[in-house]
Tab-separated table of C-alpha atoms and ligand atoms in Angstrom:
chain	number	residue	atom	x	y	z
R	1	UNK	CA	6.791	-15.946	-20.026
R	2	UNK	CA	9.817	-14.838	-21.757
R	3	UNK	CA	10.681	-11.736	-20.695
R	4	UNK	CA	11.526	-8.773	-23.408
R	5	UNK	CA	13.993	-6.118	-22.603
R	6	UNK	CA	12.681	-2.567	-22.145
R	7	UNK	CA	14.957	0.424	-21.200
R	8	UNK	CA	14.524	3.260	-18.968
R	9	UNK	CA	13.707	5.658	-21.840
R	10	UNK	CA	10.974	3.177	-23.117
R	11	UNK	CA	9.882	2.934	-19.731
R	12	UNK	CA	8.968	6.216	-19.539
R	13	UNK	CA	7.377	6.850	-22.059
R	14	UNK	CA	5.241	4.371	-21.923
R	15	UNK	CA	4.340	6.157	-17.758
R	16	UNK	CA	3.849	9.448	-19.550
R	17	UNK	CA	1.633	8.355	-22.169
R	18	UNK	CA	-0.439	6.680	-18.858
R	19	UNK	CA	-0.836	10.672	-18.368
R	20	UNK	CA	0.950	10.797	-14.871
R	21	UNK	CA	1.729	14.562	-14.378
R	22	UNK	CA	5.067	15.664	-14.250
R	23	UNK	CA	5.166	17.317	-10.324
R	24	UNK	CA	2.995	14.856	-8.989
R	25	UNK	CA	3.053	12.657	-5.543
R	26	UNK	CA	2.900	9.446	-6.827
R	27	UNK	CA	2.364	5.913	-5.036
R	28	UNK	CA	3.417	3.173	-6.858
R	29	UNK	CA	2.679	-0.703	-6.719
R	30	UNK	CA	4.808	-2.993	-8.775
R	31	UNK	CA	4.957	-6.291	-9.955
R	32	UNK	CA	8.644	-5.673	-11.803
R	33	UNK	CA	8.758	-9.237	-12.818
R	34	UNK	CA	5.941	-8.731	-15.185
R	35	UNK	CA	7.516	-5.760	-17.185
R	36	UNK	CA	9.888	-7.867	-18.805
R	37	UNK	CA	13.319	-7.522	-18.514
R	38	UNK	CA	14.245	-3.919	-16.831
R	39	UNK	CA	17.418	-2.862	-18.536
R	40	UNK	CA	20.139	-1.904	-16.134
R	41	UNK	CA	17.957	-3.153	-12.967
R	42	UNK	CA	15.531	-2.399	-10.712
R	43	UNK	CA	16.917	1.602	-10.054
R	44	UNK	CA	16.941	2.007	-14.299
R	45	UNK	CA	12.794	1.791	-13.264
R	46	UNK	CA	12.750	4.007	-10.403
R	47	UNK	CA	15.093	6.158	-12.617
R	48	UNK	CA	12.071	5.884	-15.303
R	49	UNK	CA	9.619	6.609	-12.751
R	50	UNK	CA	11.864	10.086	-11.719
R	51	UNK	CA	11.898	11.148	-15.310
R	52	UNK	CA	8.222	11.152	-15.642
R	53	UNK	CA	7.807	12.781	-12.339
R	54	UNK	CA	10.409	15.226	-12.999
R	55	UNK	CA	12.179	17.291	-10.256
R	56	UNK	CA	9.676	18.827	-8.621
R	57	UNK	CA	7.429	15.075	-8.389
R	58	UNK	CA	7.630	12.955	-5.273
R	59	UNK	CA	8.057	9.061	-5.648
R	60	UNK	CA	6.773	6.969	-2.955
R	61	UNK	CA	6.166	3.197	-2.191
R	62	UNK	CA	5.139	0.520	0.070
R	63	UNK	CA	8.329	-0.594	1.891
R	64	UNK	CA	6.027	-3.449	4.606
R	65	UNK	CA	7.896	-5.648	6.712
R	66	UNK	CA	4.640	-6.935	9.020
R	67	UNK	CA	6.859	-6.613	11.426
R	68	UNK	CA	4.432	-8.662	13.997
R	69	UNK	CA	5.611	-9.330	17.120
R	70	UNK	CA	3.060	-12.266	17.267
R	71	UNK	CA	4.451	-13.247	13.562
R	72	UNK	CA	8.261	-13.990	15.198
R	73	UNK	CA	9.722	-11.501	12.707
R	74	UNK	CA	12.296	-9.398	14.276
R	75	UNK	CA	11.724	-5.710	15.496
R	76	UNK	CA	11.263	-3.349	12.584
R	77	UNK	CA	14.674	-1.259	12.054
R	78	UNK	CA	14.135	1.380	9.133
R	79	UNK	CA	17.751	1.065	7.846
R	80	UNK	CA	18.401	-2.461	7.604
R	81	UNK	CA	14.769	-4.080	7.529
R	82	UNK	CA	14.124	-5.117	3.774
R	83	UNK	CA	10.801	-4.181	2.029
R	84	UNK	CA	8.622	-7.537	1.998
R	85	UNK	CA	6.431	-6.421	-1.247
R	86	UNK	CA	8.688	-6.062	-4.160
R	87	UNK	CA	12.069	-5.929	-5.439
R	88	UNK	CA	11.572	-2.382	-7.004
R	89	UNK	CA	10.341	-1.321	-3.185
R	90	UNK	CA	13.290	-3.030	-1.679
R	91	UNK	CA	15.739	-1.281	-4.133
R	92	UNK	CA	14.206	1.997	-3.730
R	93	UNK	CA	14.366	2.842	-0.431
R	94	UNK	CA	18.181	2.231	-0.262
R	95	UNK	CA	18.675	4.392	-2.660
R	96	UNK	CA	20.281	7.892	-2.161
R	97	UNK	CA	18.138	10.417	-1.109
R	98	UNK	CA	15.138	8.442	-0.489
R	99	UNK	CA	13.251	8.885	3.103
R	100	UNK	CA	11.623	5.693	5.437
R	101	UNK	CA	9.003	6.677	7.527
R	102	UNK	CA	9.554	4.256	10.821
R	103	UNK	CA	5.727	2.261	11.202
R	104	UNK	CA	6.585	-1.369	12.123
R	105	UNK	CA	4.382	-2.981	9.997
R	106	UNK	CA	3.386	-0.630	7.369
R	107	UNK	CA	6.662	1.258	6.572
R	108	UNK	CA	6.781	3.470	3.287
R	109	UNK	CA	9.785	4.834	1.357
R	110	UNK	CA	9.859	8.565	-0.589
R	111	UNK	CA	12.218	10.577	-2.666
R	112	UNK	CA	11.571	13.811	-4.077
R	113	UNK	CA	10.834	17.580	-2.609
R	114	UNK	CA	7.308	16.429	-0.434
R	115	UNK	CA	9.213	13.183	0.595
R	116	UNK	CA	9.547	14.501	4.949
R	117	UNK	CA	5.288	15.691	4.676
R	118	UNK	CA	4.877	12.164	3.198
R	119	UNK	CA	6.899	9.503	6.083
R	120	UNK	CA	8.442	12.151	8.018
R	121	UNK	CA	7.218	12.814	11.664
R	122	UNK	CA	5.870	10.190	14.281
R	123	UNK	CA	3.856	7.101	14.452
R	124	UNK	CA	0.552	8.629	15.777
R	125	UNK	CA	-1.557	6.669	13.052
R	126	UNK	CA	-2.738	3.338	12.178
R	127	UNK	CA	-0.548	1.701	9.569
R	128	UNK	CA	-3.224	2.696	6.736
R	129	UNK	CA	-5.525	4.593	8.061
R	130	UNK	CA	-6.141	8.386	8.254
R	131	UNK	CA	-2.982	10.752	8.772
R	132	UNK	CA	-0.875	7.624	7.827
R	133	UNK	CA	1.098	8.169	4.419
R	134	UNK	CA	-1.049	7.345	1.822
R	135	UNK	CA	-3.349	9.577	3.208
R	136	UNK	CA	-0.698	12.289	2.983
R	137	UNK	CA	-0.322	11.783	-0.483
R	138	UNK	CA	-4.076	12.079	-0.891
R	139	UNK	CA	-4.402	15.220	0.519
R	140	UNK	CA	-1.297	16.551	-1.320
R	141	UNK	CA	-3.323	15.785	-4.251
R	142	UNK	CA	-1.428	12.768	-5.265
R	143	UNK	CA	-2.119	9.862	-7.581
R	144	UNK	CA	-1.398	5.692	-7.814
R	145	UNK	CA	0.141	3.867	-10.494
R	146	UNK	CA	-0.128	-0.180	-10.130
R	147	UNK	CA	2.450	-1.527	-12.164
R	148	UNK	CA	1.439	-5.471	-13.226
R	149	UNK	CA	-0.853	-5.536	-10.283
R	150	UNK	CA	-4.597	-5.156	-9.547
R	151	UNK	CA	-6.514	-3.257	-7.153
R	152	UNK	CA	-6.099	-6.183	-4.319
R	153	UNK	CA	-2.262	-4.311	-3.947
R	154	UNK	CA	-3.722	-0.623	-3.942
R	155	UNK	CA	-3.016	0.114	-0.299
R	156	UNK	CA	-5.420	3.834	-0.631
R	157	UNK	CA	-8.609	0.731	-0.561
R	158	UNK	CA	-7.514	0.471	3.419
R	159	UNK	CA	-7.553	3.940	3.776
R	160	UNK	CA	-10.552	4.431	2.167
R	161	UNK	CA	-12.200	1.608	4.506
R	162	UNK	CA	-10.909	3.713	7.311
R	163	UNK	CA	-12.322	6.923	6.059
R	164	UNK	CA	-15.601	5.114	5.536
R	165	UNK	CA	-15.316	4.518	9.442
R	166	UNK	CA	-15.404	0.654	8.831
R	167	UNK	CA	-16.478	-0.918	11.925
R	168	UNK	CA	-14.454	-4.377	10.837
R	169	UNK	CA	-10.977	-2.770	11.056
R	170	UNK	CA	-10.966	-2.596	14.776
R	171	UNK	CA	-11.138	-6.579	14.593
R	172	UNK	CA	-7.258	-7.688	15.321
R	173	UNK	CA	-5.241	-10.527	13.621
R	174	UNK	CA	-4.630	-11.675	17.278
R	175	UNK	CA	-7.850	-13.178	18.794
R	176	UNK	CA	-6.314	-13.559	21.906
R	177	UNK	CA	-6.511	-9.534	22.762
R	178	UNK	CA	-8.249	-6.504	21.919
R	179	UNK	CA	-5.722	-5.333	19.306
R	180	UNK	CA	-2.306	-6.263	17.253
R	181	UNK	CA	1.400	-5.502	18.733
R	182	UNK	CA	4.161	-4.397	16.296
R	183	UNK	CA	7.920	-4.272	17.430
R	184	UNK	CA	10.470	-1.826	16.399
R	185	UNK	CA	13.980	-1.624	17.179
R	186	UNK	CA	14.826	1.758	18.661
R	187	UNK	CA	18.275	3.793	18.612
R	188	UNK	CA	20.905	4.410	20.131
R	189	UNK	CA	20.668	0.937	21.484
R	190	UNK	CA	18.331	-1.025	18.966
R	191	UNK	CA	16.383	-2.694	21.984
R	192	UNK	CA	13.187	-3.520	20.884
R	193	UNK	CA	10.123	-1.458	21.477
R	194	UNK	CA	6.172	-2.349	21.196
R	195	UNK	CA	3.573	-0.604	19.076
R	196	UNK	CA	-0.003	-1.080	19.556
R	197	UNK	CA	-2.363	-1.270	16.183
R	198	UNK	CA	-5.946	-0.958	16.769
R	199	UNK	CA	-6.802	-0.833	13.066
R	200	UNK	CA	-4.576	-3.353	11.170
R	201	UNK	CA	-5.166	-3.650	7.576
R	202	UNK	CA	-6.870	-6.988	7.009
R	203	UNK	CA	-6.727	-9.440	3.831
R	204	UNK	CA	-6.565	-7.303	0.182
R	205	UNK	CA	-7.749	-10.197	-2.343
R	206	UNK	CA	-11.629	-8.817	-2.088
R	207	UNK	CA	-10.420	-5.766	-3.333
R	208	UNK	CA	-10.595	-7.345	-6.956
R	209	UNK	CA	-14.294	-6.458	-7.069
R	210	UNK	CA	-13.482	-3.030	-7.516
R	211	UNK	CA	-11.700	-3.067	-10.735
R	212	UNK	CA	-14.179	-3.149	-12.820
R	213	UNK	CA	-16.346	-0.674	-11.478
R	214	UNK	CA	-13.967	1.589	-11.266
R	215	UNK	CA	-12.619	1.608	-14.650
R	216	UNK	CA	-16.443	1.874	-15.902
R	217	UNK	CA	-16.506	4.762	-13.804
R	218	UNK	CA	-13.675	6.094	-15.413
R	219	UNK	CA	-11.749	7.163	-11.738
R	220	UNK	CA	-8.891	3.946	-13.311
R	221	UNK	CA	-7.249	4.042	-16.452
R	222	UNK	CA	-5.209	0.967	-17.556
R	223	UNK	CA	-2.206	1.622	-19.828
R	224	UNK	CA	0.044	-0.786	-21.911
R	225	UNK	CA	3.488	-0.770	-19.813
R	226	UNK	CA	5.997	-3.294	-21.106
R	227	UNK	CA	4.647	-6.606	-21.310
R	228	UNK	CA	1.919	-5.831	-18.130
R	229	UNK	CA	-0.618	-3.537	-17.876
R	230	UNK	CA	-0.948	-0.352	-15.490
R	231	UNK	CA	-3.266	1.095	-13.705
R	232	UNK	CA	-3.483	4.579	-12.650
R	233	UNK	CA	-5.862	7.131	-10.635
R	234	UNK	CA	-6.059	9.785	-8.699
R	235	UNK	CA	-6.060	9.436	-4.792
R	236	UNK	CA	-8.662	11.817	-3.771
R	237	UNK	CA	-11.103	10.579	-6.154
R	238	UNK	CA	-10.354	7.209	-5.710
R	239	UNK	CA	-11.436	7.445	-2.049
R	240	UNK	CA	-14.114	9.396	-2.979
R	241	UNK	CA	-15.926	6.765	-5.258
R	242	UNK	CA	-15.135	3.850	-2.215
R	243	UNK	CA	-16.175	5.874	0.935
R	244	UNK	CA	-20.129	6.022	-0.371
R	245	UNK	CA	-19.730	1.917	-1.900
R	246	UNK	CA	-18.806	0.960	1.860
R	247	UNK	CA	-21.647	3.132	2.749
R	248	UNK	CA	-24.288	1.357	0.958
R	249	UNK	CA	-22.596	-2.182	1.532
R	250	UNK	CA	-20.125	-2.376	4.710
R	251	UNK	CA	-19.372	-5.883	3.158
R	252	UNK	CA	-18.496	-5.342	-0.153
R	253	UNK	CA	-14.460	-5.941	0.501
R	254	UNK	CA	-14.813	-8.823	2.604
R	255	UNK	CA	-14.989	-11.142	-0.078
R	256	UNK	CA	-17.039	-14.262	1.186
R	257	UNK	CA	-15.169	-16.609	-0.888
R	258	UNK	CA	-11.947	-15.489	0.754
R	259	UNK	CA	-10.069	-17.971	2.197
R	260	UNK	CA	-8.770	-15.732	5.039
R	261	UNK	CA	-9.414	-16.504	8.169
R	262	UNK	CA	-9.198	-12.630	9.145
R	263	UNK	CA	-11.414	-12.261	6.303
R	264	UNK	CA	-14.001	-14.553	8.168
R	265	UNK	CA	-13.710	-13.013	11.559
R	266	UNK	CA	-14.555	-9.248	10.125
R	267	UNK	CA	-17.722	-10.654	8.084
R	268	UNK	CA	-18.870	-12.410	11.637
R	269	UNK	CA	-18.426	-9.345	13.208
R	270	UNK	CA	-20.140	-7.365	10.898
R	271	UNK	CA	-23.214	-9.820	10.694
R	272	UNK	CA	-23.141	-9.653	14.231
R	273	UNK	CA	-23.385	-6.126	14.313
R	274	UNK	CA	-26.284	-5.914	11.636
R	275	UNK	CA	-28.265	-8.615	13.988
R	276	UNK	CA	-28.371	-5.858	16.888
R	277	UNK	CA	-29.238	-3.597	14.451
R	278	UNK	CA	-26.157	-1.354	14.431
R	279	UNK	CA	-23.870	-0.748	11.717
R	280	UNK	CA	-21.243	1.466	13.610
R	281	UNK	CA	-21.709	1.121	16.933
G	301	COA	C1	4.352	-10.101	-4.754
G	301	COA	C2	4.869	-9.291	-5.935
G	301	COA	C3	5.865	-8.264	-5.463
G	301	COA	C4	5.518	-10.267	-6.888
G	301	COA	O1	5.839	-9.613	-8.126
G	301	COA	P1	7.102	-10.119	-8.966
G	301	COA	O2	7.207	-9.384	-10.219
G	301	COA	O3	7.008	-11.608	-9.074
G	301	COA	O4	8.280	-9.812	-7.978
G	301	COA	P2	9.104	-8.501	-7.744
G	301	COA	O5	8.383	-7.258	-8.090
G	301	COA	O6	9.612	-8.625	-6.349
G	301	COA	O7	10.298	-8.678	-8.730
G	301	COA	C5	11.108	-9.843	-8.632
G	301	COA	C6	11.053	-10.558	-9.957
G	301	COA	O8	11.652	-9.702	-10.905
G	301	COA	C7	12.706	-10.400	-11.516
G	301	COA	N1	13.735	-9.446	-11.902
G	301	COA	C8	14.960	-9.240	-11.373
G	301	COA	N2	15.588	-8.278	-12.054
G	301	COA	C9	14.723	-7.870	-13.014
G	301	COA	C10	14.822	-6.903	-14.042
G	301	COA	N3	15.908	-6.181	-14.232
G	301	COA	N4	13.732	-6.740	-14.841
G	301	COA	C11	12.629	-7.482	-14.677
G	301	COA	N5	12.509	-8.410	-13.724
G	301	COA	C12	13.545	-8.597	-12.911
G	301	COA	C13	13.166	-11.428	-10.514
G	301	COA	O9	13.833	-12.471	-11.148
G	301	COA	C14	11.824	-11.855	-9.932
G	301	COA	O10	11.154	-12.726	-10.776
G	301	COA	P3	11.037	-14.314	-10.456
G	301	COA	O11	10.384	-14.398	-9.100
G	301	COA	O12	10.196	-14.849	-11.553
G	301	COA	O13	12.444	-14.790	-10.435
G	301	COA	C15	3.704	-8.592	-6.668
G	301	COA	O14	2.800	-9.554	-7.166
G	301	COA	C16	2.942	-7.663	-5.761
G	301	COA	O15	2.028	-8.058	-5.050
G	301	COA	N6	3.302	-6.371	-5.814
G	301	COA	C17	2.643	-5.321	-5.039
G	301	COA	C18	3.048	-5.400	-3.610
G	301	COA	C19	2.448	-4.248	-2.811
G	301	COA	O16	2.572	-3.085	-3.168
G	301	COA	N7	1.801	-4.591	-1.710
G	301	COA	C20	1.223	-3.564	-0.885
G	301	COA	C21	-0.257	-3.607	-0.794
G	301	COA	S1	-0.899	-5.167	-0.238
């Protein structure tokens, strides 16, 4: 694909005709490849993004590192680890004024006046789950934008599996214990530290099946932006329309076809539940 030059101006308007309001908490997903080619970089888009969100909006992203101790990646250290899911996350939380919150595996990056509520404070939540950022920014009222990508990179689909109480999450990457261990690198010092994660976010490509029915519902809009499409909706109701789908079918994100092998483990377990005739035990 050849890749056509779009500026920071056109860039936002393009956002505000997506109808994000100006004031807003706003989570955003990015493929920035798939724009075309960002005039002046990857901070002339989070500049963009700003404009549209306006002083009084709070910009916030996924910054992961997976930051495994199992995984042989090193301990998680929130001012020198880079982002592992996108070079507009990776440039945005160096820049000036923006905020890291510390989680090991599931760090996120925010700038703007609600940026401490959103990754301030400690890490007494599982990476995705309730309390944990993204659910900040739903209960501030907040709203996603996925820039080029689909809903397998919209990380409010975890949260919403935790808020459905989704027996699966408790199932841990590493088979050989009862949950997953994170490392972090803590200061003065930098010696490493260990975090336990009893819910870890599993595999995201079965997530796909929800595109559709949400933008039938009408809770996702998709929007022109550059040479990619965008997709935007509000937090709260997002969650809202996936808590009572998990309800009615606890396997509807566990795509069978999924070559994952975490994937696999969570849809035994939750077959194995349904045999004994318990959904949550
Ligand atoms: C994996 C993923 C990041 C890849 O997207 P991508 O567009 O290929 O990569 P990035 O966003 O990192 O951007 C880097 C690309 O932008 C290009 N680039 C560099 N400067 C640029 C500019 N000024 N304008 C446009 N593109 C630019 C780079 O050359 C690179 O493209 P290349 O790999 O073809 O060389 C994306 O598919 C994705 O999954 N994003 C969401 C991640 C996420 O939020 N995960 C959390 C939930 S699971």
């Amino acid at each position: 694909m050849v890749r056509k030059p779009i500026a920071r101006r056109e860039l936002a308007t393009a956002l505000e005709a997506a109808g994000i309001p100006s004031g807003t908490v706003l989570v955003v997903h990015s493929a920035l490849g798939r724009i075309g080619w960002m005039l002046g970089g990857p901070q002339a888009a989070v500049r963009a993004l700003q404009d549209v969100l306006g002083p009084r909006g709070t910009l916030v992203m996924p910054t992961f590192s997976f930051s495994l101790a199992a995984w042989n990646l090193p301990p998680f250290d929130p001012g020198r680890t880079p982002s592992r899911v996108g070079l507009l996350t990776d440039t945005f939380w160096r820049m000036e004024g923006v905020l890291r919150s510390s989680h090991p595996t599931h760090s996120f990056a925010a700038g703007g006046p609600l940026a401490p509520d959103i990754v301030g404070g400690p890490i007494d939540y599982e990476p995705l789950g309730i309390g944990s950022p993204v659910d900040r920014v739903r209960q501030a009222g907040g709203h996603i934008l996925l820039i080029g990508v689909g809903q397998d990179r919209n990380s409010t689909v975890h949260l919403a599996e935790d808020l459905a109480g989704m027996p699966y999450l408790r199932v841990p990457f590493d088979g050989s214990r009862g949950y997953d261990e994170a490392w972090y690198a803590k200061h003065p010092g930098g010696e490493a530290h260990r975090l336990e994660i009893h819910r870890m976010p599993g595999s995201s490509e079965g997530f796909e099946v929800l595109d559709h029915i949400l933008l039938r519902q009408g809770i996702v809009t998709e929007h022109p932006v550059g040479q990619t499409t965008a997709r935007f909706m509000e937090s709260e109701a997002l969650c809202n329309a996936i808590v009572p789908m998990l309800a009615e079918n606890p396997l509807l994100l566990l795509s069978a076809s999924s070559g994952s092998e975490i994937t696999a483990r969570r849809r035994r377990h939750m077959e194995s539940l349904a045999a004994k005739g318990s959904p949550n035990p």
